[in-house]
Structures are given as C-alpha cells and as structure tokens.
mmCIF file of C-alpha atoms in Angstrom:
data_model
loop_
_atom_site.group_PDB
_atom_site.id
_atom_site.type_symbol
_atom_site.label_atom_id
_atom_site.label_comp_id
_atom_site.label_asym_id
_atom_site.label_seq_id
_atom_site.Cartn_x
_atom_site.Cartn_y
_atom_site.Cartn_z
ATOM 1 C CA UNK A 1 19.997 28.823 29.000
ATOM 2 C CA UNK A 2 17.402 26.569 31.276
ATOM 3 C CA UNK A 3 17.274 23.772 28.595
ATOM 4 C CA UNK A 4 21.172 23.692 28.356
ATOM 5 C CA UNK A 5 21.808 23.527 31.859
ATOM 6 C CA UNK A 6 19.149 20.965 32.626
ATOM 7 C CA UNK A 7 20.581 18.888 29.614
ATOM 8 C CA UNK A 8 24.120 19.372 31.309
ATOM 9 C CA UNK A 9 22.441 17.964 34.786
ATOM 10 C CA UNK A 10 21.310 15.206 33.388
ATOM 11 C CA UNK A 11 24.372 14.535 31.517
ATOM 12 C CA UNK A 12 25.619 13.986 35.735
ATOM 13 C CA UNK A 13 23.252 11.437 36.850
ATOM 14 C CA UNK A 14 21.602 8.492 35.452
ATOM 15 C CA UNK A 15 18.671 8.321 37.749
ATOM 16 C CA UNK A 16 18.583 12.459 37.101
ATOM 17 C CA UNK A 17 18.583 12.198 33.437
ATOM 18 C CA UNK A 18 15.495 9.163 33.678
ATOM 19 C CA UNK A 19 13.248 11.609 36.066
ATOM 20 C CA UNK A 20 13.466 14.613 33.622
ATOM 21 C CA UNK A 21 13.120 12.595 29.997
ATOM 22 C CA UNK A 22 9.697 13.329 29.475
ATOM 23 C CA UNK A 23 10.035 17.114 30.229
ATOM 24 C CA UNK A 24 12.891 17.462 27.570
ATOM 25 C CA UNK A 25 10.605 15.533 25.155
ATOM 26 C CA UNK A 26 7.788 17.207 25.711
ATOM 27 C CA UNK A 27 9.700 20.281 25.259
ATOM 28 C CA UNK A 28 10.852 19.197 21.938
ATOM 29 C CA UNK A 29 7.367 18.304 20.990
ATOM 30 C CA UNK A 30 5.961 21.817 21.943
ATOM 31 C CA UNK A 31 5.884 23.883 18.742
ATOM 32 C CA UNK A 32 5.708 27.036 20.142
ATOM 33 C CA UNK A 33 9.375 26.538 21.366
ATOM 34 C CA UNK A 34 11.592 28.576 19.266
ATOM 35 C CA UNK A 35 13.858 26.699 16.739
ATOM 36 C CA UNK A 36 16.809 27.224 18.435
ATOM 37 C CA UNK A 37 15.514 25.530 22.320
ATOM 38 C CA UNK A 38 14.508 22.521 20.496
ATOM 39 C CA UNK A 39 17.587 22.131 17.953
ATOM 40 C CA UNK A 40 20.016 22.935 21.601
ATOM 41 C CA UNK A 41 17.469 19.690 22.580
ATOM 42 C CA UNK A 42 18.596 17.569 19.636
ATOM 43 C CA UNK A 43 21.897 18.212 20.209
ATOM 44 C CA UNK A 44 21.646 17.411 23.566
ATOM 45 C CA UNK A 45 19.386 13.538 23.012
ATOM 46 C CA UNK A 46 23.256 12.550 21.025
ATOM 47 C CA UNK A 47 25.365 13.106 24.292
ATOM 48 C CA UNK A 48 22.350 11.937 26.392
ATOM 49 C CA UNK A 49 22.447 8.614 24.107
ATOM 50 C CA UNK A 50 25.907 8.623 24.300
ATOM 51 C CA UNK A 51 26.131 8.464 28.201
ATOM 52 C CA UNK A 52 23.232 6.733 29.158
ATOM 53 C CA UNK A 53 21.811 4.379 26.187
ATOM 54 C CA UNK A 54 20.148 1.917 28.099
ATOM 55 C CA UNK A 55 17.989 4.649 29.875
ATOM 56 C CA UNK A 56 17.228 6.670 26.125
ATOM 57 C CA UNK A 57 16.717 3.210 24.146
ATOM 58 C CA UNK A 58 12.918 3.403 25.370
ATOM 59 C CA UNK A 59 12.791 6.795 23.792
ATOM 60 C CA UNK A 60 14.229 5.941 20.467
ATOM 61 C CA UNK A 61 10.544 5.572 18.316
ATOM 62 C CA UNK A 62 10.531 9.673 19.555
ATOM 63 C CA UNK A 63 14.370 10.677 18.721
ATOM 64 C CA UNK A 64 13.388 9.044 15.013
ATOM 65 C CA UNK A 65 10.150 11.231 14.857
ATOM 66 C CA UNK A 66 12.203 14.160 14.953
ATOM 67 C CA UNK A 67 13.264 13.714 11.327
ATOM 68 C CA UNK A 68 9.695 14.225 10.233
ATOM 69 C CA UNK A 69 9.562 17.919 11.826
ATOM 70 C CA UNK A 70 8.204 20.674 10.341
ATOM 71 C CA UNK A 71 11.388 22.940 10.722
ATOM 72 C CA UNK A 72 13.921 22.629 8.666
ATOM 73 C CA UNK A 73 16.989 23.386 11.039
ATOM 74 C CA UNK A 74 15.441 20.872 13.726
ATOM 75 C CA UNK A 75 15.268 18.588 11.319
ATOM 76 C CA UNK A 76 18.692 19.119 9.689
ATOM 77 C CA UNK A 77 20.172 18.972 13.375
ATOM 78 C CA UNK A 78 18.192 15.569 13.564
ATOM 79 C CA UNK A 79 19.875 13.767 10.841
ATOM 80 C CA UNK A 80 23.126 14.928 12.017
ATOM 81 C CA UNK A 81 22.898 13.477 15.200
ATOM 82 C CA UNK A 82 21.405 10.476 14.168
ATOM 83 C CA UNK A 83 23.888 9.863 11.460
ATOM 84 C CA UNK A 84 26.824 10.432 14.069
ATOM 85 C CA UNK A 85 25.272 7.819 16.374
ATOM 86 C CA UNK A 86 24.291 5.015 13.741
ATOM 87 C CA UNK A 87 27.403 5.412 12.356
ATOM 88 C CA UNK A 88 29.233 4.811 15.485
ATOM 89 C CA UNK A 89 27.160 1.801 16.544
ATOM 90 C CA UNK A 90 25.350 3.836 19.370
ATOM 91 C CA UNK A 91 22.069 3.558 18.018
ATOM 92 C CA UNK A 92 19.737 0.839 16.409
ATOM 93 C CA UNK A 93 19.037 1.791 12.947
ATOM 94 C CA UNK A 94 16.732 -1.156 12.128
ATOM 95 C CA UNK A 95 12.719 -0.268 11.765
ATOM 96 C CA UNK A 96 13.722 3.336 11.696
ATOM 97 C CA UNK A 97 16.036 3.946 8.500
ATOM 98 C CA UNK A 98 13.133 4.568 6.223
ATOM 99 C CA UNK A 99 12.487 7.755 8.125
ATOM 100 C CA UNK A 100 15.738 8.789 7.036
ATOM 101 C CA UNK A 101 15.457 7.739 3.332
ATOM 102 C CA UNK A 102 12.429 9.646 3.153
ATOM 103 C CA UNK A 103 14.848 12.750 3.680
ATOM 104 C CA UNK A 104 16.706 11.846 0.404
ATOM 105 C CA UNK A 105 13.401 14.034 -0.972
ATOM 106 C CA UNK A 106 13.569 16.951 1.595
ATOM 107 C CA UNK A 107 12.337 20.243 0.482
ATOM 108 C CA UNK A 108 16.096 21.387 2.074
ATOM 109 C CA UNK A 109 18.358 20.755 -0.549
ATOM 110 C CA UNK A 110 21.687 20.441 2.108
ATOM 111 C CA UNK A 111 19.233 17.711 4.081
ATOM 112 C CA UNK A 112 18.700 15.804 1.126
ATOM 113 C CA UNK A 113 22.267 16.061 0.297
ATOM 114 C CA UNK A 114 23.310 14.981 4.421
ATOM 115 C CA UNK A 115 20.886 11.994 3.527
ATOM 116 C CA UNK A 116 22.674 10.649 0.683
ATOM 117 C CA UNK A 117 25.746 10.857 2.224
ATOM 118 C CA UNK A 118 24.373 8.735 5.203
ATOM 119 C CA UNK A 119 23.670 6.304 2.988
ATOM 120 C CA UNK A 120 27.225 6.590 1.280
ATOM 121 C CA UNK A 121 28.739 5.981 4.881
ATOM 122 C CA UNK A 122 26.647 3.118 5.653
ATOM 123 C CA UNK A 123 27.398 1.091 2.127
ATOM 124 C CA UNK A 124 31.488 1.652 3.206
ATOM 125 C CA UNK A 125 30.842 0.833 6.771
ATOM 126 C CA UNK A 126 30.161 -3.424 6.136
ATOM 127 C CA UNK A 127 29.090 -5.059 3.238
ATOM 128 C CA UNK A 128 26.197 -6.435 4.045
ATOM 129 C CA UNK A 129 24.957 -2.990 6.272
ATOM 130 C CA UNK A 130 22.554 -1.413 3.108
ATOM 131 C CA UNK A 131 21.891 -4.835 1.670
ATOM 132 C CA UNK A 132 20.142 -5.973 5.446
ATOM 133 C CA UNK A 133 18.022 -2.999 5.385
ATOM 134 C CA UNK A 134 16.790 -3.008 1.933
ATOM 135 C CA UNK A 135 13.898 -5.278 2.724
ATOM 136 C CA UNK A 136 12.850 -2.824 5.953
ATOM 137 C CA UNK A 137 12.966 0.212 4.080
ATOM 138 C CA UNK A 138 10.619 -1.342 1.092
ATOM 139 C CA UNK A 139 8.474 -2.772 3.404
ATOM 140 C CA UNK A 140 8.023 0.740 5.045
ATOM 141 C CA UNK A 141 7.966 2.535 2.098
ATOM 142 C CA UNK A 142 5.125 0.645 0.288
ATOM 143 C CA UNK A 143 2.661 0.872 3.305
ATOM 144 C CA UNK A 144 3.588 4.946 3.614
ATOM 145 C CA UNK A 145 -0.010 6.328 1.754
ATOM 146 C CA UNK A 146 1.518 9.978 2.056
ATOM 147 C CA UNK A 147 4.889 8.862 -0.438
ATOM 148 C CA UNK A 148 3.766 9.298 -4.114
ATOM 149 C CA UNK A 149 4.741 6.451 -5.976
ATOM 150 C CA UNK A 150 7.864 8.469 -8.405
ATOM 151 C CA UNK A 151 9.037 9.425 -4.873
ATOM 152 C CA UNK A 152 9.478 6.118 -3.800
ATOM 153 C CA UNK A 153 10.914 4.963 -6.984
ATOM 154 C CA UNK A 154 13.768 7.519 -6.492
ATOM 155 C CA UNK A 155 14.409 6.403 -3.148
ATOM 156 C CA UNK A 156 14.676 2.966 -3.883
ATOM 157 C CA UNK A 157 16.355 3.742 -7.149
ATOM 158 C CA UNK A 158 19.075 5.578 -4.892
ATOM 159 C CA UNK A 159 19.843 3.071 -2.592
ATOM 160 C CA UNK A 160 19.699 0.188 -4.762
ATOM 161 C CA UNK A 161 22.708 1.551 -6.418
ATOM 162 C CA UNK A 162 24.667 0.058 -3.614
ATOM 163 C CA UNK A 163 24.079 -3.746 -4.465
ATOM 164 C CA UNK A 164 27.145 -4.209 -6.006
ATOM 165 C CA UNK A 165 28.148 -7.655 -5.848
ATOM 166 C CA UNK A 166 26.593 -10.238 -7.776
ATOM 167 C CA UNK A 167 25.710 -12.614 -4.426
ATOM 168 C CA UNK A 168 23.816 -9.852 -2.716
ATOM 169 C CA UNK A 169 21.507 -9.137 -6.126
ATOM 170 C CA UNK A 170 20.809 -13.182 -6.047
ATOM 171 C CA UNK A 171 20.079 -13.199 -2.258
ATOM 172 C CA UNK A 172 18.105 -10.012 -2.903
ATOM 173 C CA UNK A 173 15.883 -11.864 -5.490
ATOM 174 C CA UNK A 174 14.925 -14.552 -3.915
ATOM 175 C CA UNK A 175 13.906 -12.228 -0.329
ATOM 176 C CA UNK A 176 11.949 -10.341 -2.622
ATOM 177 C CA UNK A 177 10.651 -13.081 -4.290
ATOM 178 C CA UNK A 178 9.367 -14.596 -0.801
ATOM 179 C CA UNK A 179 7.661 -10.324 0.021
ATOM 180 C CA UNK A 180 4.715 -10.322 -2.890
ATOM 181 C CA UNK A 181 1.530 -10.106 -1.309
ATOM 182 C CA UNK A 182 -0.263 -12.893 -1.235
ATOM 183 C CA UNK A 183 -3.981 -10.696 -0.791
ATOM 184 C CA UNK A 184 -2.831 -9.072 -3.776
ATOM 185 C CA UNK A 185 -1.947 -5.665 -2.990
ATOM 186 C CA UNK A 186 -1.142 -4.031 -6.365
ATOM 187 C CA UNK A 187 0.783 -1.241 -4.990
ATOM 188 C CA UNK A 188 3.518 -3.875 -3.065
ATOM 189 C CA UNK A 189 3.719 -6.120 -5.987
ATOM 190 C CA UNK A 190 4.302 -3.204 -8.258
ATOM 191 C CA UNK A 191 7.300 -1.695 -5.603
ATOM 192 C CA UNK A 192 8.744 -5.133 -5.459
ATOM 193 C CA UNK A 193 8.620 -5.458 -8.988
ATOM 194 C CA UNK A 194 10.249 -2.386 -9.731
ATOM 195 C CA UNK A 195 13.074 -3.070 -6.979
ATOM 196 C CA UNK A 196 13.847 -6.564 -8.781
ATOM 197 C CA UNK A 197 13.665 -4.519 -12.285
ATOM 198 C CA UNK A 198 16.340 -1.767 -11.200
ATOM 199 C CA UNK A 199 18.761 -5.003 -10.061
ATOM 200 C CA UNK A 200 21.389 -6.260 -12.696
ATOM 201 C CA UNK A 201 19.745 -9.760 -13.108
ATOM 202 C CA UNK A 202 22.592 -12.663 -12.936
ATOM 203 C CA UNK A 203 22.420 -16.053 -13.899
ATOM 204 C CA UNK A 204 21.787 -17.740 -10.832
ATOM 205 C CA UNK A 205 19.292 -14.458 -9.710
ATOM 206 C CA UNK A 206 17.469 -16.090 -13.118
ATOM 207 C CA UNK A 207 17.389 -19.150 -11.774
ATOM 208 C CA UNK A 208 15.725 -18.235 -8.586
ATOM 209 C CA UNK A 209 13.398 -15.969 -10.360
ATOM 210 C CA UNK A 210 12.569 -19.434 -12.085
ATOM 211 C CA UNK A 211 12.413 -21.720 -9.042
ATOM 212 C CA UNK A 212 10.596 -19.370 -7.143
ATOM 213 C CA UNK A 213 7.734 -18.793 -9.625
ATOM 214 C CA UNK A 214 5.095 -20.236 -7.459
ATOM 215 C CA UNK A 215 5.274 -17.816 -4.625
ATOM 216 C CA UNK A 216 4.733 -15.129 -6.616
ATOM 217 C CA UNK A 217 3.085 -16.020 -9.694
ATOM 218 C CA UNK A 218 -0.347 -14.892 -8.830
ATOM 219 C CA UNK A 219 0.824 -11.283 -9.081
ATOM 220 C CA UNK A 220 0.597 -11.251 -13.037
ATOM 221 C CA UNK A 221 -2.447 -9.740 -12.685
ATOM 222 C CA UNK A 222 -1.619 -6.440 -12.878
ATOM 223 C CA UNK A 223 -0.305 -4.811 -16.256
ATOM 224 C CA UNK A 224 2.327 -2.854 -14.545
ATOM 225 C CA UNK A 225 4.061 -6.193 -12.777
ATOM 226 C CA UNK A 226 4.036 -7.562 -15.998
ATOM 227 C CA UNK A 227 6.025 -4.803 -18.068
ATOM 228 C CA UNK A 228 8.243 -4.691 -15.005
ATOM 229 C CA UNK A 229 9.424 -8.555 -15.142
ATOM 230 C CA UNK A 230 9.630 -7.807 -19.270
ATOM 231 C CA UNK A 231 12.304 -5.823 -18.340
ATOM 232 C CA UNK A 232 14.082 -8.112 -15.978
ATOM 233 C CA UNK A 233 13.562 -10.446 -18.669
ATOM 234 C CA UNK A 234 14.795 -8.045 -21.091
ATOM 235 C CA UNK A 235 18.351 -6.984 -19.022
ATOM 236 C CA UNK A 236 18.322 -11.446 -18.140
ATOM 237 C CA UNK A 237 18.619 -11.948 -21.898
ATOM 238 C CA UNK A 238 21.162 -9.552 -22.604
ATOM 239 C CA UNK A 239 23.249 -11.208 -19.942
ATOM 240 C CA UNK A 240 22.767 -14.988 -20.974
ATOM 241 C CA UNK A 241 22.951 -14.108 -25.011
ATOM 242 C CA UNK A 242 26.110 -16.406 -25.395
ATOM 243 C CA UNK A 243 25.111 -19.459 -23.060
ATOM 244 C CA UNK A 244 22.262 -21.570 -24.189
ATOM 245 C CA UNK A 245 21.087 -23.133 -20.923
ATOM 246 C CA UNK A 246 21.004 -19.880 -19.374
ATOM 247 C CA UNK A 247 18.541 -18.995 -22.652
ATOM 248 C CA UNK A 248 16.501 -21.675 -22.123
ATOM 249 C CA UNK A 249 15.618 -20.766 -18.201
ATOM 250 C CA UNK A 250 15.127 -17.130 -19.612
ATOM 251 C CA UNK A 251 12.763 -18.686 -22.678
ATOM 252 C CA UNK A 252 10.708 -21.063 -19.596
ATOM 253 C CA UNK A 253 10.473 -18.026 -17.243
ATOM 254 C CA UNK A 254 8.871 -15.915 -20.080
ATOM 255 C CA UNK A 255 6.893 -19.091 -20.834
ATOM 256 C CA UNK A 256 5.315 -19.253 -17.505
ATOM 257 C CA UNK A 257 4.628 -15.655 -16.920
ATOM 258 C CA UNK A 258 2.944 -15.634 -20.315
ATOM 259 C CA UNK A 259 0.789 -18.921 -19.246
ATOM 260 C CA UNK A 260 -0.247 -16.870 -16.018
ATOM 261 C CA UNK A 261 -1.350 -14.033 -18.135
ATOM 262 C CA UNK A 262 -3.302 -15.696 -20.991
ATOM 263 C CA UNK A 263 -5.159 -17.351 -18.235
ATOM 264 C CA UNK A 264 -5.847 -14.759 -15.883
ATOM 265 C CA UNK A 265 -7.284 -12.792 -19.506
ATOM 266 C CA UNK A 266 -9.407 -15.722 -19.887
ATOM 267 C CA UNK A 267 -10.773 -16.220 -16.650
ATOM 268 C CA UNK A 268 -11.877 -12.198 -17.148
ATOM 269 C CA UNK A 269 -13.122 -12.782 -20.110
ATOM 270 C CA UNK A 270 -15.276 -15.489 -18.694
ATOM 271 C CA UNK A 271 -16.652 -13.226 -15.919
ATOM 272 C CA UNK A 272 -17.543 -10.724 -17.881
ATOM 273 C CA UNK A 273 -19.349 -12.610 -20.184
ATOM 274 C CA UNK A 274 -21.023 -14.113 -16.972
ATOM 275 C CA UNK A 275 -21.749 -11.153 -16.106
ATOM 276 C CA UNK A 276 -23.530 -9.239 -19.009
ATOM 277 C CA UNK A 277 -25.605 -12.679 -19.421
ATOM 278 C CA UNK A 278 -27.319 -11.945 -15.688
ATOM 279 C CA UNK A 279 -27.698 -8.395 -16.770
ATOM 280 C CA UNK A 280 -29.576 -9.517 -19.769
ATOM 281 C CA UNK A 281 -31.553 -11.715 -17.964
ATOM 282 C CA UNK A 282 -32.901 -9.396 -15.350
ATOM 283 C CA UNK A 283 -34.388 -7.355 -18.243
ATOM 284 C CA UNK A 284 -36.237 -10.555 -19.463
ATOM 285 C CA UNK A 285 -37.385 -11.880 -15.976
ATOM 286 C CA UNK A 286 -38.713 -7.934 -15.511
ATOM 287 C CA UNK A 287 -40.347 -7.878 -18.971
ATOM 288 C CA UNK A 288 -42.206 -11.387 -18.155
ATOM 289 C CA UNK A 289 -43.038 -10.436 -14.926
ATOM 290 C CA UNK A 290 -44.714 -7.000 -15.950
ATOM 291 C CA UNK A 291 -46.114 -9.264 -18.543
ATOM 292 C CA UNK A 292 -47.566 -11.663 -15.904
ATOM 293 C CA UNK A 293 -48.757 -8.424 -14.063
ATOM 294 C CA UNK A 294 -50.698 -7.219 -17.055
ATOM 295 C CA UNK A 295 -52.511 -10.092 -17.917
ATOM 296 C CA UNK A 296 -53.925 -10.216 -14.290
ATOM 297 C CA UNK A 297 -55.023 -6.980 -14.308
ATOM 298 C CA UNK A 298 -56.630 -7.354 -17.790
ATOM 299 C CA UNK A 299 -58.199 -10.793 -16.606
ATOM 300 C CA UNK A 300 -59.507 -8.759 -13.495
ATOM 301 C CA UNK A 301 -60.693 -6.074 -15.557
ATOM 302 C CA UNK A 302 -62.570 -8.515 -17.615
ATOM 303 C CA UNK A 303 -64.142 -10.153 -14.805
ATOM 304 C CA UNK A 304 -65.397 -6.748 -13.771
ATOM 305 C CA UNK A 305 -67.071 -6.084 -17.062
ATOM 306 C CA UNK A 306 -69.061 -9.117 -17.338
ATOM 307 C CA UNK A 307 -70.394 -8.493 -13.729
ATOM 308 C CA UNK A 308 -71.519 -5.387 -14.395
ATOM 309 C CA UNK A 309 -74.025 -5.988 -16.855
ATOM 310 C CA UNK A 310 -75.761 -8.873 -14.735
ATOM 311 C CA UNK A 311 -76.003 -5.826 -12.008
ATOM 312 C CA UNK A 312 -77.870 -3.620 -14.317
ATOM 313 C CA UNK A 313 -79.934 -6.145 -15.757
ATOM 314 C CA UNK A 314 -80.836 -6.795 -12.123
ATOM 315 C CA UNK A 315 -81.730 -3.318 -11.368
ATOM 316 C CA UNK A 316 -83.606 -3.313 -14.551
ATOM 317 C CA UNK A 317 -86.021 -6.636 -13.859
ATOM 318 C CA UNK A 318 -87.635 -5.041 -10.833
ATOM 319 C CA UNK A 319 -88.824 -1.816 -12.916
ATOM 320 C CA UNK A 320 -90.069 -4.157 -15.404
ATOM 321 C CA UNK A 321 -92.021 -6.690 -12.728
ATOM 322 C CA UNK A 322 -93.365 -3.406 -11.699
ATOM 323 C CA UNK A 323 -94.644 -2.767 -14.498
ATOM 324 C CA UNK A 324 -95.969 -6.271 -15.523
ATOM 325 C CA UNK A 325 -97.949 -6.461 -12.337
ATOM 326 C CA UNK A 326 -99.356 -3.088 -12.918
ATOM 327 C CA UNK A 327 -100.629 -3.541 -16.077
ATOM 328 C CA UNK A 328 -101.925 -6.841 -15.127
ATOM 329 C CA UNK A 329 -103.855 -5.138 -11.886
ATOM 330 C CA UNK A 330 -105.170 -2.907 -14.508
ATOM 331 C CA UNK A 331 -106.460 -5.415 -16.968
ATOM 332 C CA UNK A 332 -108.053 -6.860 -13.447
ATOM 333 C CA UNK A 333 -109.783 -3.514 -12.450
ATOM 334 C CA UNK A 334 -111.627 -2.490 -16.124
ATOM 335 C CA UNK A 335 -112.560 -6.795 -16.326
#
C-alpha cells in the first residue's frame, strides 16, 4: 500500500517524482521485496514514463534490465509494459530490443509467446521498424557469451522471417556485408553468415554479395562460413537457373570464395611444414651440441690421464735417487 501511494504521488509532481526515482528503483532492485511490491513497481515505471518521459529517459538502461529478472511474473509484467510503451512511441527501443528477443527463449512459455507477438506488432507497425533493428540485435547477440549459439540461431531465425520484401533482403546484404570482423572473430562471422544464409538471396542481393567480396573475403577461413555461403550460393542458383548473366555472377562468386580457400589451405600447409622443419631441427642442434659436450669432456678426460702418469713417475724418481745415492754411499763406506 506504501509503494502504490508513493507511485500515485509522484504521478502529481514532476520535481516529486525526480526526488524519489532512486528509492522506487532501488526498491525494485531489492530481492527480498515480495513479487507482488516490485511487479505494483513495474506497473507503475509505464504511467511514470507516460507522464513524465523526459525525467525517466535517464532511467531507461534500468527499466530494460528488468526483463532479465529472476521472477517470472516481474518479468512477464516487464515485457508488458515495455511492449505497451514501444508500441506507442513512448519509449526508445533502439540498443535495448535484444533484451527483449532474448525472451523469445524464456523458460515461461506465455513470456516467450508475449515476445513473439511484440515482434509481430512491430513488423505491422512500419516497414522498415524490424528491418532497422536487425543489425542492433545481431550485433548484441553475437557479443552475449551467456547465449548458446542454437539459441541465437532461433532468435535470429524468428525475426528474420519478417524481411519480406525483396529491397530490404538486398539492403540487408550489403549492411551485413560491411559487419564481418575484420580481427577475425569466428563466432561474428559465423552469426553473420548464418543471418545472410536464412535470407532469400535475390539477384541484385547476388550482385552485392559479388561487389562486396573484398570486405569480407578474409572470413573464408573458417569451415563453418564457408558451408554457410554454399548455401546462399546454393538457394542464389536456384533463383537465377533460367537467366545466364545472373549464372555467371553466381559461377564468379563461387570462383572467388573457392580462390580464398585453396589459398588460405596453402598458406597452412606452408606453416605447418615450417613448422615441423624447426621442430626437427632443434633435435639436431641438441644432438650436436651434446655431441660437442661429449667430446670436451672426453678430451678433458684424456688430458687428465696422461698427467697422471708423469705425477707418479715423479713420486717414483725420488724413491729411486734415494736409493741410488744410498747404494753409492755404501759402495763409498766398504772402499
């Protein structure tokens, strides 16, 4: 009953409902709230955001976060208002729709179902609407480490299905084109890939492909790009059967990606050769150095041996003088 009539205050007063914004988001926040405070709270940020927008627009990074809560209902009542507000132009949706595709693989099957039809609303709302935000949401998508790869393929998959007309699918191309990494991130290139592979290929969306070949051509690399333009090139055929100069860009895209790929097998076949030539060398230059080592200490060892015997024949003269000068005092004494 506090939250609702503080949310009603501030519903009065702009200057009211500015002062008390971070205790209603911090209350939000707070866990330990029961479900039903923080979903009254959710309810309440759409009227808030209705009657003041300019004072909730620095607060719209934390109304978005709210789709990522732990609680089901709270984050039910999330989309909902959300949905109501995009829908009704009272709220960017721009940087932050990707939060809300990730709902289209909720755990809550009726949240996953609200989150389709979002997207449903938002194809019929303008044309161009979905096809704007494709880029975003990829972009978003691909650098999310906690989205497993089949669950971004059935996002994209999903709202891909709106590209209808055949100028969006050749705009789309060539944007997509222009978005492989250049660093060579293999898990961007692959989601681009894929995107362009789920998109019914026309003929001037082959001709881009085709003229746009150098931005992207580096990305042939990786196996998995590769199968995925074999499809595009696959669907492209299929399309341009009947109208041989249409062939002939298919035949010269093919061409080129194949070029890419013989070379790139080359170049690794090179390296590794490189390679396992300096590892057999290191063996050799190991062998002649123990080699080298073993001859010095057998040269050292040899020296030793021959100076050993002039020592003992040195300690063995001076007996032997000894004795020569005895025997030669004796001769002396019995003369």
């Amino acid at each position: 009953a506090a939250t609702l009539a503080l949310t009603k205050l501030m519903c009065l007063d702009a200057k009211y409902c500015e002062q008390n914004l971070p205790i209603l988001f911090s209350m939000l926040a707070n866990k330990s709230n029961e479900t039903e405070i923080r979903s009254n709270i959710v309810i309440a940020l759409g009227d808030l955001v209705y009657r003041f927008p300019n004072k909730l627009e620095p607060w719209t990074k934390h109304i978005y976060q709210v789709l990522e809560d732990q609680d089901t209902k709270v984050r039910k009542h999330a989309l909902m208002v959300l949905s109501h507000l995009i829908l009704n132009d009272m709220l960017k949706v721009k940087g932050h729709v990707s939060r809300i595709a990730r709902l289209l693989l909720d755990s809550d099957k009726r949240t996953a179902s609200f989150a389709e039809l979002f997207f449903h609303e938002l194809s019929r709302k303008t044309a161009t609407t979905v096809y704007n935000l494709i880029p975003d949401i990829l972009s978003n998508l691909s650098n999310d480490a906690s989205l497993e790869e089949e669950g971004f393929r059935y996002i994209m998959q999903h709202i891909l299905a709106f590209i209808q007309r055949d100028k969006q699918t050749d705009g789309l191309i060539e944007k997509l084109c222009h978005r492989f990494d250049a660093c060579g991130e293999n898990r961007i290139n692959c989601n681009i890939a894929f995107c362009i592979s789920q998109l019914n290929v026309t003929e001037k969306g082959l001709k881009r492909l085709s003229e746009n070949f150098k931005h992207y051509k580096h990305v042939f690399e990786n196996e998995e790009v590769v199968a995925y333009f074999q499809l595009i090139l696959a669907k492209a055929k299929k399309v341009v059967a009947n109208k041989q100069n249409l062939k002939a860009a298919a035949d010269d895209l093919e061409s080129k990606i194949q070029t890419v790929v013989t070379e790139s097998s080359e170049a690794d076949a090179e390296n590794g050769g490189a390679e396992e030539g300096a590892d057999d060398a290191k063996p050799d230059n190991v062998g002649a150095k123990a080699e080298a080592e073993n001859q010095a200490s057998a040269g050292s060892t040899e020296k030793h041996h021959k100076s050993e015997p002039t020592t003992v024949q040195e300690t063995e003269t001076k007996p032997a003088r000894a004795l020569r000068s005895s025997s030669r005092f004796n001769k002396k004494t019995t003369a």
